[in-house]
Amino acid sequence: MTKAFEKAKKIVEKEGMPRFFIRCLSELETFVIECWDDRDARKQMSKNNAKGLTTLRQKLRKYNRDFEEDINKYKEDPDEGDEVSEEEYRSESEKESDDEPAANAFKKTTVSKPASNFLKKAASDDDDESSDHWSSDDDDSELSSDDEKYGENFAAKFLKKTPGDEKKDKEAAKKKKEDKARDKKPKLKDVEGEEGGEWEEVKGGIPMAKEKPKMFAKDTEINHEAVNKKLLEIISARGKKGTDRSDMIELLTELAEISEANNLGPAMKSKILLNRISAVFDYNPNIATCMKDEMWQLCLESIGQLITILEDNSHDMTLSDNILEEQENLTEPVYRIRGCILTVLERMDEEFTKMLQACDAHSTDYVERLKDEQVVCDIIKRLVLLLEGNATTEEICRVYLRNIVHLYYKFDKSAMASETEMTESEHEMDKMCRFIHDKDNTDRIRTQAMMSHIYHHALHDRWYQARDLMLMSHLQDTIQHSDVPTQIMYNRTMVQLGLCAFRQGMINDAHNCLVDIQSSGRAKELLAQGLLLQRQHERTPEQEKIEKRRQMPYHMHINLELLECVYLVSAMLLEIPYMAAHEFDGRRRMISKNFHHVMRVSDRQALVGPPESMREHIVAASKAMKNGDWNACHNFIINEKMNIKVWELFYNKESTIKMVVEKIQQESLRTYLFTYSSVYDTLSLTTLAEMFELNTYKVHSIISKMIINEELMASLDEPTQMVLMHRTEPSQLQALALQLSEKVSSLVENNERIMEMKQGTFYFQNKFGQADNAGGNQQNRQQQNQYKRFPDRNRNQRYTKYDSRQSDSRQGGRYDKGQQRYDRTY
């Protein structure tokens, strides 16, 4: 009852306190007092009931204090207003009899209920008689219907019914209910009036136009004080329950028009616009969803008007959140207004991102919404020009970062054409990032600006500038302690840096940049371009909402298939020559685990058909390169399918394809030399150049590097242009024997270690017959093993041990602790 009273509080203030409410409170109070005075009954109550009675008594006494006067008046004369006088009843009946029957057809029939709970005896008797009469009729009708249904066999009513009978009964009951509902509906018939007119049933009608409440009274003087007071009145309703947000926006719009019509100055209009923008942001209470299109357009319009006013009054107006409300000056220059335009700008940018996230990326709605980015960028640029020189360094850094966020990922074709001169976008990025790096005190803004600068350099193939900035920043050491958006930005920067290195032919650097992203198998999630299903645990709805809010808009995505192709091609160019060079190594390291996984999956397939997907093409190319067939490798990497999927996505696709072909030729040559060097005694440089379609000087350069790096044991004969093999590499049998010896020695070491762990070192005695201490000394055990390994069987053999520290000190060489050298003399 109290909740209903709170809801109807406005009507109560307008119409007055309803008498039935006071009556209920009075009767409840009397009832509680009677229960409280009856001590015997209270003692017999349960613990919960007694506690509830005490609580009800306290709350009722506290609540009735506000209505004490009305309750006392009611107690003095409780019957007042409960009965309707006979004269009033007669006058009402006469009025009703005078009305036309046609008019009565459109009136709602109202039954006057007595206000009091205690009815007169006569009235109650009449009601009982009438109810008995109607109930008897109902019983008769039910009996008659049963007689008709069951006939003489009335016992069939109580027998168990079959499913078919139950279905028929349900249908009959449903039909009966529909007939009753149809009969209850009022039937409107055309009734002829006195003047021959007709009443017609009208479906719907024109809604009555509600008159809006007037902003000010008729004779009120509209000045700064009145408008400011009205503004505070409207703002005070913000956030309260039951406040209509759309009405608040309309009121603020009307107030802005009144302020402009009465020439109250730009400061008053600016303050009203700030509050209207806040009301527009508050219109959508759900943070996870974006605002509606009409609200977005109103927001852009309001922010544009506000910036225009600030531009026109840049010298006479100060807008800052450091100004207190008491310090505001809205009447005369210099105007002082409390507010922050940067917060408004950042919120607008976030709302724009949310609107892009909510649209389907492959629909025309996304394209239409993306057109608003030009408007957003224009607003940001206008604010940059406004704040430069008039704001603090912190505010300038914040607005610069907003401008950088909309600029760093955009590709500028003019930057690719001119290699020496700085383009406009490059100059603008350099200027803003340098300012933030020098002036900003917060690590987050400086980190974001630096990564955006690296991304912009890498996007336009400025590899060395981007690499140097990344190395100087040392971001790779501290990025794991940053927040999630900063880590996402770091991942995007590293990916773009890897793509730039690949386009420049730096295959090793490209692989190093991309290996962390691609090896995890979660590139899509790490770049915030979509969510992946997690096998170990499911996300909660809250976590999913948070991660969806972090997703990048579609037009900022990096092509994941292009990224994977670049990584696998880089891994192929590094891994295949390394595998050929260390074919018989027992402990061969992996350069790319992901590449090995792809190769193993291909090897497990029973039937290998022609390649179709991008991965299958690279696997087929890797197998061809392993055999030294560079032409087949080239055909698998560069073909029509791969051009459409990958290579045509590059800006300078011709130069990229040319670089990839050259790398394939060079690495195929290296693989061929590693694989077949044990077969040849000599190789002709001219023959190799013809086989791999390379220049002779290039072949000479590649082989020279391999000899210098001790990858190939050979020498070059310049007069004859021949490569002479030294045959120092072990044969296949020798390599397998070496592998076996290494594995056996490691097995022996493991067995000794296990035995020491189980039995301790008590049973291992040293040279002098003394047992080692618990834990032992590793150096003593090494000496003991040396003496065991070489028993003194022949007197002609002597084993002399030199301390490495003494020998190295004599020779002036380096000494590594724990190392010892044994010289065998005969």
mmCIF file with all atom_site columns, N, CA, C and O in Angstrom, residues 746-761 764:
data_model
loop_
_atom_site.group_PDB
_atom_site.id
_atom_site.type_symbol
_atom_site.label_atom_id
_atom_site.label_alt_id
_atom_site.label_comp_id
_atom_site.label_asym_id
_atom_site.label_entity_id
_atom_site.label_seq_id
_atom_site.pdbx_PDB_ins_code
_atom_site.Cartn_x
_atom_site.Cartn_y
_atom_site.Cartn_z
_atom_site.occupancy
_atom_site.B_iso_or_equiv
_atom_site.pdbx_formal_charge
_atom_site.auth_seq_id
_atom_site.auth_comp_id
_atom_site.auth_asym_id
_atom_site.auth_atom_id
_atom_site.pdbx_PDB_model_num
ATOM 1  N N  . SER A 1 746 ? 74.432 -40.079 -22.614 1.00 0.00 ? 746 SER A N  1
ATOM 2  C CA . SER A 1 746 ? 73.392 -39.384 -21.832 1.00 0.00 ? 746 SER A CA 1
ATOM 3  C C  . SER A 1 746 ? 72.611 -40.380 -20.975 1.00 0.00 ? 746 SER A C  1
ATOM 4  O O  . SER A 1 746 ? 72.235 -40.068 -19.834 1.00 0.00 ? 746 SER A O  1
ATOM 5  N N  . LEU A 1 747 ? 72.403 -41.604 -21.502 1.00 0.00 ? 747 LEU A N  1
ATOM 6  C CA . LEU A 1 747 ? 71.698 -42.630 -20.739 1.00 0.00 ? 747 LEU A CA 1
ATOM 7  C C  . LEU A 1 747 ? 72.504 -43.049 -19.512 1.00 0.00 ? 747 LEU A C  1
ATOM 8  O O  . LEU A 1 747 ? 71.965 -43.216 -18.410 1.00 0.00 ? 747 LEU A O  1
ATOM 9  N N  . VAL A 1 748 ? 73.829 -43.197 -19.671 1.00 0.00 ? 748 VAL A N  1
ATOM 10 C CA . VAL A 1 748 ? 74.698 -43.571 -18.556 1.00 0.00 ? 748 VAL A CA 1
ATOM 11 C C  . VAL A 1 748 ? 74.671 -42.493 -17.482 1.00 0.00 ? 748 VAL A C  1
ATOM 12 O O  . VAL A 1 748 ? 74.584 -42.776 -16.272 1.00 0.00 ? 748 VAL A O  1
ATOM 13 N N  . GLU A 1 749 ? 74.753 -41.243 -17.886 1.00 0.00 ? 749 GLU A N  1
ATOM 14 C CA . GLU A 1 749 ? 74.717 -40.127 -16.928 1.00 0.00 ? 749 GLU A CA 1
ATOM 15 C C  . GLU A 1 749 ? 73.401 -40.105 -16.159 1.00 0.00 ? 749 GLU A C  1
ATOM 16 O O  . GLU A 1 749 ? 73.382 -39.887 -14.937 1.00 0.00 ? 749 GLU A O  1
ATOM 17 N N  . ASN A 1 750 ? 72.329 -40.354 -16.858 1.00 0.00 ? 750 ASN A N  1
ATOM 18 C CA . ASN A 1 750 ? 71.025 -40.363 -16.181 1.00 0.00 ? 750 ASN A CA 1
ATOM 19 C C  . ASN A 1 750 ? 70.932 -41.496 -15.163 1.00 0.00 ? 750 ASN A C  1
ATOM 20 O O  . ASN A 1 750 ? 70.407 -41.318 -14.056 1.00 0.00 ? 750 ASN A O  1
ATOM 21 N N  . ASN A 1 751 ? 71.446 -42.679 -15.539 1.00 0.00 ? 751 ASN A N  1
ATOM 22 C CA . ASN A 1 751 ? 71.417 -43.820 -14.611 1.00 0.00 ? 751 ASN A CA 1
ATOM 23 C C  . ASN A 1 751 ? 72.244 -43.541 -13.359 1.00 0.00 ? 751 ASN A C  1
ATOM 24 O O  . ASN A 1 751 ? 71.836 -43.845 -12.231 1.00 0.00 ? 751 ASN A O  1
ATOM 25 N N  . GLU A 1 752 ? 73.419 -42.950 -13.545 1.00 0.00 ? 752 GLU A N  1
ATOM 26 C CA . GLU A 1 752 ? 74.267 -42.625 -12.393 1.00 0.00 ? 752 GLU A CA 1
ATOM 27 C C  . GLU A 1 752 ? 73.593 -41.603 -11.488 1.00 0.00 ? 752 GLU A C  1
ATOM 28 O O  . GLU A 1 752 ? 73.641 -41.704 -10.257 1.00 0.00 ? 752 GLU A O  1
ATOM 29 N N  . ARG A 1 753 ? 72.945 -40.643 -12.094 1.00 0.00 ? 753 ARG A N  1
ATOM 30 C CA . ARG A 1 753 ? 72.265 -39.613 -11.308 1.00 0.00 ? 753 ARG A CA 1
ATOM 31 C C  . ARG A 1 753 ? 71.113 -40.210 -10.504 1.00 0.00 ? 753 ARG A C  1
ATOM 32 O O  . ARG A 1 753 ? 70.891 -39.874 -9.338  1.00 0.00 ? 753 ARG A O  1
ATOM 33 N N  . ILE A 1 754 ? 70.363 -41.119 -11.128 1.00 0.00 ? 754 ILE A N  1
ATOM 34 C CA . ILE A 1 754 ? 69.245 -41.762 -10.428 1.00 0.00 ? 754 ILE A CA 1
ATOM 35 C C  . ILE A 1 754 ? 69.751 -42.616 -9.271  1.00 0.00 ? 754 ILE A C  1
ATOM 36 O O  . ILE A 1 754 ? 69.182 -42.614 -8.167  1.00 0.00 ? 754 ILE A O  1
ATOM 37 N N  . MET A 1 755 ? 70.867 -43.329 -9.487  1.00 0.00 ? 755 MET A N  1
ATOM 38 C CA . MET A 1 755 ? 71.413 -44.170 -8.430  1.00 0.00 ? 755 MET A CA 1
ATOM 39 C C  . MET A 1 755 ? 71.912 -43.331 -7.261  1.00 0.00 ? 755 MET A C  1
ATOM 40 O O  . MET A 1 755 ? 71.756 -43.699 -6.104  1.00 0.00 ? 755 MET A O  1
ATOM 41 N N  . GLU A 1 756 ? 72.498 -42.204 -7.550  1.00 0.00 ? 756 GLU A N  1
ATOM 42 C CA . GLU A 1 756 ? 72.945 -41.301 -6.492  1.00 0.00 ? 756 GLU A CA 1
ATOM 43 C C  . GLU A 1 756 ? 71.772 -40.771 -5.697  1.00 0.00 ? 756 GLU A C  1
ATOM 44 O O  . GLU A 1 756 ? 71.834 -40.634 -4.472  1.00 0.00 ? 756 GLU A O  1
ATOM 45 N N  . MET A 1 757 ? 70.682 -40.449 -6.392  1.00 0.00 ? 757 MET A N  1
ATOM 46 C CA . MET A 1 757 ? 69.511 -39.913 -5.698  1.00 0.00 ? 757 MET A CA 1
ATOM 47 C C  . MET A 1 757 ? 68.894 -40.961 -4.785  1.00 0.00 ? 757 MET A C  1
ATOM 48 O O  . MET A 1 757 ? 68.433 -40.655 -3.677  1.00 0.00 ? 757 MET A O  1
ATOM 49 N N  . LYS A 1 758 ? 68.897 -42.245 -5.213  1.00 0.00 ? 758 LYS A N  1
ATOM 50 C CA . LYS A 1 758 ? 68.262 -43.303 -4.421  1.00 0.00 ? 758 LYS A CA 1
ATOM 51 C C  . LYS A 1 758 ? 69.143 -43.764 -3.261  1.00 0.00 ? 758 LYS A C  1
ATOM 52 O O  . LYS A 1 758 ? 68.695 -43.924 -2.124  1.00 0.00 ? 758 LYS A O  1
ATOM 53 N N  . GLN A 1 759 ? 70.458 -44.033 -3.531  1.00 0.00 ? 759 GLN A N  1
ATOM 54 C CA . GLN A 1 759 ? 71.339 -44.636 -2.534  1.00 0.00 ? 759 GLN A CA 1
ATOM 55 C C  . GLN A 1 759 ? 72.247 -43.627 -1.846  1.00 0.00 ? 759 GLN A C  1
ATOM 56 O O  . GLN A 1 759 ? 72.907 -43.963 -0.875  1.00 0.00 ? 759 GLN A O  1
ATOM 57 N N  . GLY A 1 760 ? 72.314 -42.449 -2.340  1.00 0.00 ? 760 GLY A N  1
ATOM 58 C CA . GLY A 1 760 ? 73.247 -41.484 -1.772  1.00 0.00 ? 760 GLY A CA 1
ATOM 59 C C  . GLY A 1 760 ? 74.642 -41.697 -2.316  1.00 0.00 ? 760 GLY A C  1
ATOM 60 O O  . GLY A 1 760 ? 74.896 -42.564 -3.153  1.00 0.00 ? 760 GLY A O  1
ATOM 61 N N  . THR A 1 761 ? 75.604 -40.930 -1.799  1.00 0.00 ? 761 THR A N  1
ATOM 62 C CA . THR A 1 761 ? 76.985 -41.014 -2.298  1.00 0.00 ? 761 THR A CA 1
ATOM 63 C C  . THR A 1 761 ? 77.905 -41.746 -1.328  1.00 0.00 ? 761 THR A C  1
ATOM 64 O O  . THR A 1 761 ? 79.124 -41.665 -1.427  1.00 0.00 ? 761 THR A O  1
ATOM 65 N N  . PHE A 1 764 ? 80.223 -44.485 -2.926  1.00 0.00 ? 764 PHE A N  1
ATOM 66 C CA . PHE A 1 764 ? 81.235 -44.056 -3.884  1.00 0.00 ? 764 PHE A CA 1
ATOM 67 C C  . PHE A 1 764 ? 82.417 -43.501 -3.101  1.00 0.00 ? 764 PHE A C  1
ATOM 68 O O  . PHE A 1 764 ? 82.293 -42.437 -2.483  1.00 0.00 ? 764 PHE A O  1
#
